[in-house]
Amino acid sequence: MSRIGFIGLGIMGSPMAGHLVRAGHDVTGYTLNSAALEKLTAEGGTRAGSVAEAVRDAEFVVTMLPNHPEVEEVTLGADGVFAHAPKGALLIDFSTIRPESSIAIAEAGAQQGFGVLDAPVSGGQAGAEKGVLSIMVGGAESDFTAATSVFEAVGSTYIHVGEHGAGQIVKAANQLVVGGTYALVAEAIVLMEALGVDPGKGLEVLAGGLAGSRILELKRAAMVAREFAPGFRIDLHHKDMGIVAAAARQADIALPTGAVVASLIAAGRAQGYGALDHSALLKVVENLNGRGANQPGPQHLSEGKQ
Ligand code: NAD
């Protein structure tokens, strides 16, 4: 079993670190919120007071941070991973960040004697808590193989999808599908409710048919009940749709449905829902239809005529 320095114990990182401890690894964690450090020590891990302290003996360094500025600071910074981890350590970045940052971090790591994998995940908070994440990995095949014990502790599917940055491209494709699915489930709920059909029963039928999806399976009850505690914050999905848009531009391709989904997510932020779960796209669709809280409610077209 291995010595692991784990940076970023948030909604995803905290349960992932717990799985690594239970798998027998020696996990030392650092994050900005002390409650998560207390949880890690209660589970049998060790708390560190800095990135340097967390990684100084590490064979693997794991990062699970919000976005590329945090990952770049934690890895490349003067107080960061490459300045303080033992040469030869393998950095596994589970964060979702832009592919060009993953590539730059991998190049900087290689120059300083570190292997690097971009390994973004899918499966959400529930997948992290159950240790059944789906992991898309970019980097050297030999590093992917070396990291197997880490992947199997936190995930049930882990696939080497290509060179550095390829994991982030697959994750961008994942976020396109997830965002689009939420938007359409939200529209389905608003449609059924507007015509007096019970959306809970309706979505139960959809979940058993061709429209079925993991999102319908896991999230339909919370959406119908308007429970939007994150989960995965709209702010983070907005970040991810920016990665999707940049990747599409780089590839010179059009993603018209993705552009609409990105606008709906941006509208969610603009309407003040950035800290809510991305299933709160339902509130955006309700607002578009005059059916949100504090809205007067829909008027029949003829009533609106002057
Ligand atoms: P989060 O905000 O809950 O957690 C981020 C953690 O990073 C926090 O605990 C914070 O203290 C820590 N952090 C931030 N800056 C730091 C720094 N400089 N040094 C040390 N620690 C620092 O976010 P999350 O929901 O766990 O998401 C993490 C990543 O995983 C993001 O890239 C997100 O897009 C991705 N992701 C999230 C989900 C999800 O469902 N939440 C699913 C798949 C992928």
Coordinates of C-alpha atoms and ligand atoms in Angstrom, one line a residue:
M1 CA 0.0 0.0 0.0
S2 CA 1.2 3.5 -0.7
R3 CA 1.8 6.9 0.9
I4 CA -0.6 9.4 -0.7
G5 CA -0.7 13.2 -0.3
F6 CA -4.3 14.3 -1.0
I7 CA -5.0 18.0 -1.7
G8 CA -8.6 19.3 -1.9
L9 CA -11.0 17.6 0.5
G10 CA -14.3 19.0 -0.8
I11 CA -17.6 17.4 -1.8
M12 CA -15.7 14.9 -3.9
G13 CA -12.2 14.7 -2.4
S14 CA -13.3 14.1 1.1
P15 CA -15.2 10.8 0.5
M16 CA -12.5 9.8 -2.0
A17 CA -9.7 10.2 0.6
G18 CA -11.8 8.1 3.0
H19 CA -11.9 5.2 0.5
L20 CA -8.2 5.4 0.0
V21 CA -7.7 5.1 3.8
R22 CA -10.1 2.2 4.0
A23 CA -8.2 0.5 1.1
G24 CA -5.1 0.5 3.4
H25 CA -3.2 3.5 2.0
D26 CA -1.4 6.0 4.2
V27 CA -3.2 9.2 3.4
T28 CA -2.1 12.7 4.4
G29 CA -4.5 15.4 3.5
Y30 CA -4.5 19.2 3.1
T31 CA -7.5 21.4 2.2
L32 CA -8.8 24.9 3.1
N33 CA -11.7 23.7 5.3
S34 CA -10.7 22.3 8.7
A35 CA -13.9 20.2 9.1
A36 CA -12.8 18.0 6.3
L37 CA -9.4 17.6 7.9
E38 CA -11.0 16.5 11.1
K39 CA -13.1 14.0 9.2
L40 CA -10.0 12.6 7.5
T41 CA -8.2 12.1 10.9
A42 CA -11.4 10.4 12.3
E43 CA -11.3 8.0 9.4
G44 CA -7.6 7.1 10.0
G45 CA -5.8 9.6 7.8
T46 CA -3.4 12.3 8.8
R47 CA -3.9 16.1 8.5
A48 CA -1.2 18.4 7.1
G49 CA -0.9 22.1 7.6
S50 CA 0.3 22.8 4.1
V51 CA 0.7 21.3 0.6
A52 CA 4.4 20.8 1.3
E53 CA 3.7 18.9 4.5
A54 CA 1.1 16.7 2.8
V55 CA 3.3 15.6 -0.1
R56 CA 6.8 15.4 1.4
D57 CA 6.9 11.6 1.7
A58 CA 4.3 10.8 -1.0
E59 CA 4.5 8.2 -3.6
F60 CA 1.3 9.4 -5.1
V61 CA -0.1 13.0 -4.9
V62 CA -3.8 13.3 -5.5
T63 CA -5.5 16.7 -6.3
M64 CA -9.2 17.3 -6.3
L65 CA -9.6 21.1 -6.6
P66 CA -12.2 23.4 -8.2
N67 CA -10.5 24.7 -11.3
H68 CA -7.2 25.3 -13.1
P69 CA -5.9 28.3 -11.1
E70 CA -6.1 26.3 -7.9
V71 CA -4.5 23.2 -9.5
E72 CA -1.7 25.3 -11.1
E73 CA -1.0 27.1 -7.8
V74 CA -1.0 23.8 -5.8
T75 CA 1.2 21.9 -8.3
L76 CA 3.5 24.6 -10.0
G77 CA 3.7 27.2 -7.2
A78 CA 6.7 27.9 -5.0
D79 CA 5.0 26.1 -2.1
G80 CA 3.5 23.5 -4.3
V81 CA 3.7 19.8 -5.1
F82 CA 6.7 19.8 -7.6
A83 CA 8.8 21.9 -5.2
H84 CA 8.2 19.6 -2.2
A85 CA 7.3 16.0 -3.3
P86 CA 10.0 13.4 -3.6
K87 CA 11.2 13.1 -7.2
G88 CA 9.5 10.2 -9.0
A89 CA 6.2 10.7 -7.2
L90 CA 3.1 10.4 -9.5
L91 CA 0.6 13.2 -9.6
I92 CA -3.0 12.2 -10.2
D93 CA -5.2 15.2 -10.8
F94 CA -8.8 14.2 -10.5
S95 CA -10.0 17.9 -10.9
T96 CA -11.9 19.0 -14.0
I97 CA -9.8 21.7 -15.7
R98 CA -9.0 22.9 -19.2
P99 CA -6.9 20.4 -21.2
E100 CA -4.2 22.9 -22.0
S101 CA -3.5 23.3 -18.2
S102 CA -3.3 19.5 -17.8
I103 CA -0.8 19.4 -20.6
A104 CA 1.3 22.3 -19.2
I105 CA 1.3 20.7 -15.7
A106 CA 2.4 17.4 -17.2
E107 CA 5.2 19.0 -19.1
A108 CA 6.4 20.9 -16.0
G109 CA 6.2 17.7 -14.0
A110 CA 8.2 15.7 -16.5
Q111 CA 11.0 18.4 -16.5
Q112 CA 11.2 18.1 -12.7
G113 CA 11.0 14.3 -12.5
F114 CA 7.3 13.7 -11.8
G115 CA 4.8 11.6 -13.7
V116 CA 1.4 13.3 -14.2
L117 CA -2.1 11.9 -15.1
D118 CA -5.2 14.0 -15.8
A119 CA -8.0 11.8 -14.3
P120 CA -11.3 13.7 -14.1
V121 CA -14.2 11.8 -12.8
S122 CA -17.9 11.3 -13.3
G123 CA -20.5 9.9 -11.0
G124 CA -21.1 12.9 -8.7
Q125 CA -21.2 13.1 -5.0
A126 CA -23.0 9.8 -4.8
G127 CA -20.4 8.1 -6.9
A128 CA -17.6 9.5 -4.8
E129 CA -19.3 8.4 -1.5
K130 CA -19.9 4.9 -2.8
G131 CA -16.4 4.6 -4.4
V132 CA -17.9 3.9 -7.9
L133 CA -16.6 6.8 -9.9
S134 CA -16.0 6.6 -13.6
I135 CA -12.5 7.9 -14.3
M136 CA -11.1 9.1 -17.7
V137 CA -7.3 9.1 -17.7
G138 CA -4.9 11.0 -19.9
G139 CA -1.1 10.5 -19.8
A140 CA 1.5 7.7 -20.1
E141 CA 0.2 4.1 -20.1
S142 CA 2.9 3.1 -17.6
D143 CA 1.7 5.8 -15.2
F144 CA -1.9 4.7 -15.7
T145 CA -0.9 1.1 -14.8
A146 CA 1.1 2.3 -11.8
A147 CA -1.9 4.2 -10.4
T148 CA -4.3 1.2 -10.6
S149 CA -4.5 0.8 -6.8
V150 CA -5.6 4.4 -6.4
F151 CA -8.2 4.2 -9.2
E152 CA -9.7 0.9 -7.9
A153 CA -10.2 2.4 -4.4
V154 CA -12.3 5.3 -5.6
G155 CA -13.8 4.1 -8.9
S156 CA -15.5 1.2 -10.7
T157 CA -14.6 2.2 -14.2
Y158 CA -11.2 3.7 -15.1
I159 CA -10.0 3.8 -18.7
H160 CA -6.8 5.2 -20.2
V161 CA -8.2 7.4 -23.0
G162 CA -5.1 8.9 -24.5
E163 CA -2.2 11.3 -24.0
H164 CA -2.1 14.2 -21.5
G165 CA -5.3 16.3 -21.7
A166 CA -7.3 13.4 -23.3
G167 CA -9.0 12.7 -19.9
Q168 CA -10.2 16.4 -19.8
I169 CA -11.5 16.2 -23.4
V170 CA -13.6 13.1 -22.4
K171 CA -14.8 14.9 -19.3
A172 CA -15.9 17.8 -21.4
A173 CA -17.9 15.4 -23.6
N174 CA -19.4 14.0 -20.3
Q175 CA -20.4 17.5 -19.1
L176 CA -22.1 18.2 -22.4
V177 CA -24.3 15.1 -22.1
V178 CA -25.0 15.7 -18.4
G179 CA -25.9 19.4 -18.8
G180 CA -28.1 18.6 -21.8
T181 CA -29.9 15.8 -19.9
Y182 CA -30.6 18.0 -16.9
A183 CA -32.0 20.7 -19.2
L184 CA -34.3 18.3 -20.9
V185 CA -35.5 16.6 -17.7
A186 CA -36.2 20.1 -16.3
E187 CA -38.3 20.9 -19.5
A188 CA -40.1 17.5 -19.1
I189 CA -41.1 18.4 -15.5
V190 CA -42.4 21.8 -16.4
L191 CA -44.3 20.4 -19.4
M192 CA -46.0 17.7 -17.3
E193 CA -46.8 20.1 -14.4
A194 CA -48.2 22.7 -16.7
L195 CA -50.7 20.2 -18.1
G196 CA -51.7 18.8 -14.7
V197 CA -49.7 15.5 -14.9
D198 CA -47.8 14.2 -11.8
P199 CA -44.2 14.6 -12.8
G200 CA -43.0 12.0 -10.3
K201 CA -45.1 9.3 -11.9
G202 CA -44.2 10.6 -15.4
L203 CA -40.5 10.5 -14.8
E204 CA -40.8 7.0 -13.2
V205 CA -42.1 5.8 -16.6
L206 CA -39.4 7.7 -18.5
A207 CA -36.7 6.2 -16.3
G208 CA -37.8 2.7 -17.3
G209 CA -37.9 3.4 -21.0
L210 CA -35.5 4.5 -23.7
A211 CA -35.3 7.9 -22.1
G212 CA -33.9 6.3 -18.9
S213 CA -30.6 7.6 -17.6
R214 CA -28.5 7.6 -14.4
I215 CA -29.7 11.2 -13.9
L216 CA -33.3 10.1 -13.9
E217 CA -32.5 7.2 -11.7
L218 CA -30.6 9.3 -9.0
K219 CA -32.0 12.8 -9.2
R220 CA -35.6 12.7 -10.4
A221 CA -37.1 12.6 -6.9
A222 CA -35.0 15.5 -5.6
M223 CA -35.8 17.6 -8.7
V224 CA -39.6 17.0 -8.4
A225 CA -39.3 17.9 -4.7
R226 CA -37.2 21.0 -5.5
E227 CA -34.2 19.9 -3.4
F228 CA -31.2 21.6 -4.9
A229 CA -28.4 21.3 -2.3
P230 CA -25.2 20.4 -4.1
G231 CA -24.0 17.9 -5.3
F232 CA -22.4 19.6 -8.2
R233 CA -22.7 23.3 -8.2
I234 CA -24.0 25.3 -11.1
D235 CA -20.8 27.4 -10.8
L236 CA -18.7 24.3 -11.5
H237 CA -20.8 23.3 -14.5
H238 CA -20.5 26.8 -15.9
K239 CA -16.8 26.4 -15.7
D240 CA -17.1 23.0 -17.5
M241 CA -19.2 24.5 -20.3
G242 CA -16.5 27.0 -20.8
I243 CA -14.0 24.1 -21.3
V244 CA -16.5 22.5 -23.8
A245 CA -16.8 25.8 -25.8
A246 CA -13.1 26.3 -25.9
A247 CA -12.5 22.7 -27.0
A248 CA -15.1 23.1 -29.8
R249 CA -13.5 26.3 -31.0
Q250 CA -10.1 24.6 -31.0
A251 CA -11.5 21.8 -33.1
D252 CA -13.4 24.1 -35.4
I253 CA -16.7 22.4 -34.8
A254 CA -20.2 23.6 -33.9
L255 CA -22.0 22.3 -30.9
P256 CA -25.4 24.0 -31.2
T257 CA -27.2 22.1 -28.5
G258 CA -24.3 22.5 -26.2
A259 CA -24.4 26.3 -26.7
V260 CA -28.0 26.4 -25.6
V261 CA -27.2 24.3 -22.6
A262 CA -24.3 26.6 -21.7
S263 CA -26.6 29.6 -21.9
L264 CA -29.2 28.0 -19.6
I265 CA -26.4 27.2 -17.1
A266 CA -25.1 30.8 -17.4
A267 CA -28.6 32.1 -16.8
G268 CA -28.8 30.0 -13.7
R269 CA -25.7 31.7 -12.3
A270 CA -27.1 35.1 -13.3
Q271 CA -30.3 34.3 -11.5
G272 CA -28.3 33.6 -8.3
Y273 CA -28.3 29.8 -8.4
G274 CA -24.5 29.3 -8.8
A275 CA -24.1 27.6 -5.4
L276 CA -27.1 25.2 -6.0
D277 CA -26.9 21.8 -7.6
H278 CA -26.9 21.8 -11.4
S279 CA -30.4 20.1 -11.3
A280 CA -31.5 23.7 -10.4
L281 CA -31.6 24.2 -14.2
L282 CA -35.3 23.3 -13.4
K283 CA -35.6 26.8 -11.7
V284 CA -34.2 28.4 -14.8
V285 CA -36.7 26.7 -17.1
E286 CA -39.5 27.6 -14.6
N287 CA -38.5 31.2 -14.6
L288 CA -38.4 31.2 -18.4
N289 CA -42.0 30.1 -18.3
G290 CA -43.2 32.6 -15.7
R291 CA -43.6 29.7 -13.3
G292 CA -40.9 30.4 -10.8
A293 CA -41.3 31.4 -7.1
N294 CA -42.5 35.1 -6.9
Q295 CA -43.6 35.1 -10.5
P296 CA -47.2 36.0 -11.3
G297 CA -47.7 32.7 -13.1
P298 CA -48.5 32.0 -16.7
Q299 CA -51.2 34.0 -18.5
H300 CA -53.2 32.6 -21.3
L301 CA -52.2 34.2 -24.6
S302 CA -55.6 35.7 -25.2
E303 CA -55.5 37.3 -21.7
G304 CA -52.3 39.0 -22.6
K305 CA -53.6 40.6 -25.8
Q306 CA -54.1 44.4 -25.6
Ligands
NAD1 P1 -15.5 21.6 -3.7 O1 -15.5 23.1 -3.9 O2 -16.5 21.0 -2.8 O3 -14.0 21.2 -3.2 C1 -12.8 21.8 -3.5 C2 -11.9 21.7 -2.3 O4 -10.6 22.2 -2.7 C3 -12.4 22.4 -1.1 O5 -12.4 21.6 0.0 C4 -11.3 23.5 -0.9 O6 -11.0 23.7 0.5 C5 -10.1 22.9 -1.6 N1 -9.2 23.9 -2.1 C6 -9.4 25.0 -2.9 N2 -8.3 25.7 -3.1 C7 -7.3 25.0 -2.4 C8 -5.9 25.3 -2.3 N3 -5.3 26.3 -2.9 N4 -5.2 24.4 -1.5 C9 -5.8 23.4 -0.9 N5 -7.1 23.1 -1.0 C10 -7.9 23.9 -1.8 O7 -15.5 21.0 -5.2 P2 -16.0 19.6 -5.6 O8 -17.4 19.6 -5.9 O9 -15.4 18.5 -4.7 O10 -15.2 19.5 -7.1 C11 -13.8 19.3 -7.2 C12 -13.5 19.1 -8.7 O11 -14.2 17.9 -9.1 C13 -13.9 20.2 -9.6 O12 -13.0 20.3 -10.6 C14 -15.3 19.7 -10.1 O13 -15.6 20.2 -11.4 C15 -15.0 18.2 -10.2 N6 -16.2 17.3 -10.1 C16 -17.2 17.5 -9.2 C17 -18.3 16.7 -9.1 C18 -19.4 16.9 -8.1 O14 -20.4 16.2 -8.3 N7 -19.2 17.7 -7.1 C19 -18.4 15.6 -10.0 C20 -17.3 15.3 -10.9 C21 -16.2 16.2 -11.0

